[in-house]
Coordinates of C-alpha atoms in Angstrom, one line a residue:
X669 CA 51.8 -18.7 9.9
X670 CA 50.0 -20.9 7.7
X671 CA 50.0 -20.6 4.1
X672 CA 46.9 -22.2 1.9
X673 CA 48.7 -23.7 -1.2
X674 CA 45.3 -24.5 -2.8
X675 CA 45.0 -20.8 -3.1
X676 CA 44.8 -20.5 -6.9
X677 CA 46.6 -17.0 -8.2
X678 CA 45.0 -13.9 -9.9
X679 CA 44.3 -14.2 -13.1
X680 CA 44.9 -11.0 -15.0
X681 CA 42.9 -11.5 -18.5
X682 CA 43.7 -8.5 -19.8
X683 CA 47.2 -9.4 -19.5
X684 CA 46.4 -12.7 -21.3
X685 CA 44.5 -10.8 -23.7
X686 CA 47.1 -8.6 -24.6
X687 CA 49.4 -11.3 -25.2
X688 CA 47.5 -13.5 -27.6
X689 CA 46.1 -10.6 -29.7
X690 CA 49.5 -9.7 -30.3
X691 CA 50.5 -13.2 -31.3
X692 CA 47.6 -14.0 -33.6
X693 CA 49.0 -14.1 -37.1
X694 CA 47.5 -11.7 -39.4
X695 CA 46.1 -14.4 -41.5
X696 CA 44.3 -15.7 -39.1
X697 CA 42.1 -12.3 -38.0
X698 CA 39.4 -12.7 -40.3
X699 CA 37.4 -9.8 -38.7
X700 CA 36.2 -7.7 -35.9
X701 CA 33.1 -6.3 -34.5
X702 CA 33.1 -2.8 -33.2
X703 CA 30.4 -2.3 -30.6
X704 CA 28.8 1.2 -31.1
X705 CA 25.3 2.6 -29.0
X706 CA 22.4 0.7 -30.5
X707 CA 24.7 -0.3 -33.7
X708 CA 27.5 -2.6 -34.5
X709 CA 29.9 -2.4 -37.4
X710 CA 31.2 -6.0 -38.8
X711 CA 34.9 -5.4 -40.5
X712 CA 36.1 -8.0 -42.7
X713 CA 39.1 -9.3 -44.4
X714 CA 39.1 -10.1 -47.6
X715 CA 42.9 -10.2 -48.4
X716 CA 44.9 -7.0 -48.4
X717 CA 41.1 -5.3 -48.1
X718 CA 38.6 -4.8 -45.5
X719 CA 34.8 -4.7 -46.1
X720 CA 32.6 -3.0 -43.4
X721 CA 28.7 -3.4 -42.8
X722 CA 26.3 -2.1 -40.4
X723 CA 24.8 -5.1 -38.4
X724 CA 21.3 -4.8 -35.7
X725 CA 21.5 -5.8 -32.4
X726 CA 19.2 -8.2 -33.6
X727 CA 21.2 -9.5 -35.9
X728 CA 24.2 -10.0 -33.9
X729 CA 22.1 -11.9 -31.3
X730 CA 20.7 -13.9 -34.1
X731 CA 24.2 -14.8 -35.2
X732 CA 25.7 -15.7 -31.8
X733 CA 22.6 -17.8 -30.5
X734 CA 23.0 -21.4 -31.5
X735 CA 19.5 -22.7 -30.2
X736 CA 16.3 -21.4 -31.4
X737 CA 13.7 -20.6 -28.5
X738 CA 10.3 -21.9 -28.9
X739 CA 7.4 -21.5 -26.0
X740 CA 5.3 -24.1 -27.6
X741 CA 2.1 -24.1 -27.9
X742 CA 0.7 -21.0 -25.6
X743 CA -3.3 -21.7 -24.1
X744 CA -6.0 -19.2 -24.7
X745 CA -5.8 -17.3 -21.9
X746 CA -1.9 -16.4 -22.4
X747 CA -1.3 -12.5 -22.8
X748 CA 2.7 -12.7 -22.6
X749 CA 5.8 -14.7 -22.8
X750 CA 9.2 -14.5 -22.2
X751 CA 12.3 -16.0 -20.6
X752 CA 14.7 -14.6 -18.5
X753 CA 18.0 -16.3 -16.0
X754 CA 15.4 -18.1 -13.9
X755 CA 13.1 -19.8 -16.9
X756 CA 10.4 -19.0 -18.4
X757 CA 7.7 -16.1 -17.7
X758 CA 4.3 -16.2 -18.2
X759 CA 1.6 -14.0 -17.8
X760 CA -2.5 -15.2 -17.8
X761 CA -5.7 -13.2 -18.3
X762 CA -8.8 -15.0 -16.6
X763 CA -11.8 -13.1 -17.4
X764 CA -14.4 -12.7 -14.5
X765 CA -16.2 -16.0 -13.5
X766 CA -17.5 -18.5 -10.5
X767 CA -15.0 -20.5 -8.8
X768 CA -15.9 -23.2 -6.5
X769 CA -13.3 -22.8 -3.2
X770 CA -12.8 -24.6 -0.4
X771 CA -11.7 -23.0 3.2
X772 CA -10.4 -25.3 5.7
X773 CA -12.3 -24.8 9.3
X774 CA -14.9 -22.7 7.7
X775 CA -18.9 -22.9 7.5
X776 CA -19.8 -23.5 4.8
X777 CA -16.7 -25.0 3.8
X778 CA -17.1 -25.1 -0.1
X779 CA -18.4 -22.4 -1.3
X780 CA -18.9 -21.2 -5.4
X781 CA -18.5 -17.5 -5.2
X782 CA -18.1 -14.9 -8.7
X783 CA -14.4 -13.6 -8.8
X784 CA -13.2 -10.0 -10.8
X785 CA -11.2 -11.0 -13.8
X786 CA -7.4 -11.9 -12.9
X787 CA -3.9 -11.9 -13.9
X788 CA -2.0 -15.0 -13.1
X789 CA 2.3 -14.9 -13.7
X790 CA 4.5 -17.3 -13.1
X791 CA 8.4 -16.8 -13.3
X792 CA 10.9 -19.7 -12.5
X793 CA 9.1 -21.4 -9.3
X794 CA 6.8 -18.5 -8.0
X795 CA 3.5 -17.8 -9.4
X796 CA 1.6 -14.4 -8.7
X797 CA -1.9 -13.1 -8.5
X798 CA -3.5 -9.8 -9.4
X799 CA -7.1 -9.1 -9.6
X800 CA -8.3 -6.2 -11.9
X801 CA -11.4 -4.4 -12.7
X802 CA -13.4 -5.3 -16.5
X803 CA -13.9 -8.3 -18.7
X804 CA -11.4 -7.6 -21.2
X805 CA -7.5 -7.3 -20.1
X806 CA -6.1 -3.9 -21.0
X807 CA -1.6 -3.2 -20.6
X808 CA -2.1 0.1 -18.2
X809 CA -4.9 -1.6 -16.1
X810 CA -4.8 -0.8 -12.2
X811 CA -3.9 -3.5 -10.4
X812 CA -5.8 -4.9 -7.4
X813 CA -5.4 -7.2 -4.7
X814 CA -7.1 -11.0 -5.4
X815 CA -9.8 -11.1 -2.9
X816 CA -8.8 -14.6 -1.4
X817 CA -6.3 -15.7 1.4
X818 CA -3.4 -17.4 0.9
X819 CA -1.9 -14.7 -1.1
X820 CA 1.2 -12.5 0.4
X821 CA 1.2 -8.7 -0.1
X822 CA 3.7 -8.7 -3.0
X823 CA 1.1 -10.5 -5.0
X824 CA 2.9 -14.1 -4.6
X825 CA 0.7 -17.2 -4.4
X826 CA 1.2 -19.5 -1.2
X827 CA 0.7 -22.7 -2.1
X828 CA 1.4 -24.1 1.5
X829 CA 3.0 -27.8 1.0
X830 CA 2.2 -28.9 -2.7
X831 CA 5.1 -29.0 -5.0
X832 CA 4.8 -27.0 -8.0
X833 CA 6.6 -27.4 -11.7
X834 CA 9.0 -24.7 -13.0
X835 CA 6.8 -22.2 -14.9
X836 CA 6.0 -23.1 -18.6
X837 CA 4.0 -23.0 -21.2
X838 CA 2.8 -26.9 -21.2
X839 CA 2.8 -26.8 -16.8
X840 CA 1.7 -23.1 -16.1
X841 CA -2.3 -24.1 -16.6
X842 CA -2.0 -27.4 -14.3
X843 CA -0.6 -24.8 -11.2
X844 CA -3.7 -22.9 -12.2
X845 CA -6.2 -26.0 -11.5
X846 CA -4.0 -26.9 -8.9
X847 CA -4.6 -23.2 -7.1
X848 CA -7.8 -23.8 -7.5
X849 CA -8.6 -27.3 -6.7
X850 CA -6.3 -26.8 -3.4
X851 CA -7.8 -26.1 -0.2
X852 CA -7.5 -22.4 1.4
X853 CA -7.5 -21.5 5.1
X854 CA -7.2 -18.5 7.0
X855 CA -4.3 -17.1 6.4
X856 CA -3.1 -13.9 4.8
X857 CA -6.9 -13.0 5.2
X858 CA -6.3 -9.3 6.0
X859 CA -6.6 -6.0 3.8
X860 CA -8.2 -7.9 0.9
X861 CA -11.6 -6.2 1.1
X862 CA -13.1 -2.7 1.7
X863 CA -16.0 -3.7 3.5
X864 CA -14.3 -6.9 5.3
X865 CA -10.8 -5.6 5.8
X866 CA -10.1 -8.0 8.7
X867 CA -11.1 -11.1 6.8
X868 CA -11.8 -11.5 3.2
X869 CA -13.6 -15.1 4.0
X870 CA -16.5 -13.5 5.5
X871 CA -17.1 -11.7 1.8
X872 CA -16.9 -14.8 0.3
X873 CA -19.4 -16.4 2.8
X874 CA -21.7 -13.5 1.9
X875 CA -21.2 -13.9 -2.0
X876 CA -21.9 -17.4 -1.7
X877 CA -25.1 -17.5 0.7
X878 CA -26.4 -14.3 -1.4
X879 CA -26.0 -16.0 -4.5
X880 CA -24.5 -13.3 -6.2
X881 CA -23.5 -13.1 -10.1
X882 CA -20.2 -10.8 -9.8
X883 CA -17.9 -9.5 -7.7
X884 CA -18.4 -6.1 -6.5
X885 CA -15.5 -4.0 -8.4
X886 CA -16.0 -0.9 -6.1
X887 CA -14.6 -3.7 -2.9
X888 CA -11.2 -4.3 -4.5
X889 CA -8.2 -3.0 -2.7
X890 CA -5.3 -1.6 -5.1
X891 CA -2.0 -3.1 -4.7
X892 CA 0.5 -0.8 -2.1
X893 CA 3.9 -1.6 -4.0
X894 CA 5.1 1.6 -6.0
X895 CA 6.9 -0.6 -8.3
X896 CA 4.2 -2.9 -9.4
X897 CA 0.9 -1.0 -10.0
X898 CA -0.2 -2.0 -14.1
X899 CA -0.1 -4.9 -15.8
X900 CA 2.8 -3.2 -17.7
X901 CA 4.9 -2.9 -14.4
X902 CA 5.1 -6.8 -14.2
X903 CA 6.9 -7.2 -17.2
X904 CA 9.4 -4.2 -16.3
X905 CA 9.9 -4.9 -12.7
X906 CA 9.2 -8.7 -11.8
X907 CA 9.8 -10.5 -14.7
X908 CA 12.3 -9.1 -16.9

């Protein structure tokens, strides 16, 4: 039998733990912190006496973090940021507006065409897409799918073989452009329109050849996912 003597042993830390509170010399513990349900309580030692105050969450955090966090300078069109294990997160409001697109093997193959207003995220390396209804963005809006191809069913974008930067608040607008700018094909065409539900480029085609000034709201499809129906659920569910 084999025996692997790189095997490192189990460490027991609350063995070790044990052992080196009980060989700290008193004059050494200056204090404690008592960790209580949405309240902490600092004790200190000030000689043979102990003080004891009432500390936030908040203000612990603030005393353990040594950086500060900055987002820099946020565009316009950012409605929320924050920053989680993967990066930062970010989430866009684009009101409603003409975008000129280009489909690969399609006729007419660039084509300007009025889009509903949208929410664009970006979290780590992904990047989302959510259509909704209005001009102005509202927290508890319903959440629709983007009536273009190229975007998967959980809302994420595909961006096919471009690289793309980490999201931030100084690179999150250049994958915007780049969306844009970047042509589309065929795929992930389906269940993107009411009245076209096998292929969303025939709407466009329509849009474009009619000439027409906005999107028809009443042809958006809502988003299937549970978890992810409001503006609000994005935060909560994807990019906390």
């Amino acid at each position: 039998m084999n025996v692997d003597t790189n095997i490192l042993p189990i460490i027991n830390l609350e063995n070790i733990s044990q052992i080196l509170l009980a060989n700290i010399p008193q004059d050494d513990l200056l204090g404690q912190l008592i960790i209580l349900k949405g309240q902490f309580i600092l004790v200190e030692r000030e000689g043979k006496e102990s003080k004891y105050k009432f500390l936030s969450p908040e203000a612990v955090e603030k005393a353990f973090t040594s950086k500060t966090a900055a987002s820099g300078w946020l565009s316009s069109n950012t409605i929320w940021w924050g920053k989680n294990p993967e990066g930062e997160a970010i989430i866009q409001f684009y009101s409603p507006q003409k975008y000129q697109i280009q489909i690969i093997e399609q006729e007419p193959e660039v084509m300007t065409v009025p889009m509903p207003a949208f929410l664009f995220a970006g979290c780590g390396s992904k990047y989302y897409l959510w259509a909704v209804k209005g001009k102005v963005f509202k927290p508890d809006a319903q959440l629709y799918k983007p009536p273009l191809p190229n975007v998967w069913d959980d809302s994420s974008i595909c961006f096919g073989g471009n690289s793309l930067s980490m999201c931030s608040a100084a690179s999150i607008g250049q994958v915007w452009d780049l969306f844009w700018k970047s042509p589309f094909n065929k795929d992930l065409s389906q269940g993107k329109s009411k009245t076209h539900p096998d292929n969303i480029c025939n709407q466009l085609i329509k849009l474009h050849e009619s000439k027409a000034k906005s999107y028809p709201s009443s042809d958006l499809v809502p988003v299937h996912s549970w978890k992810i129906t409001t503006p609000e659920d994005i935060i909560n569910h994807l990019l906390s």
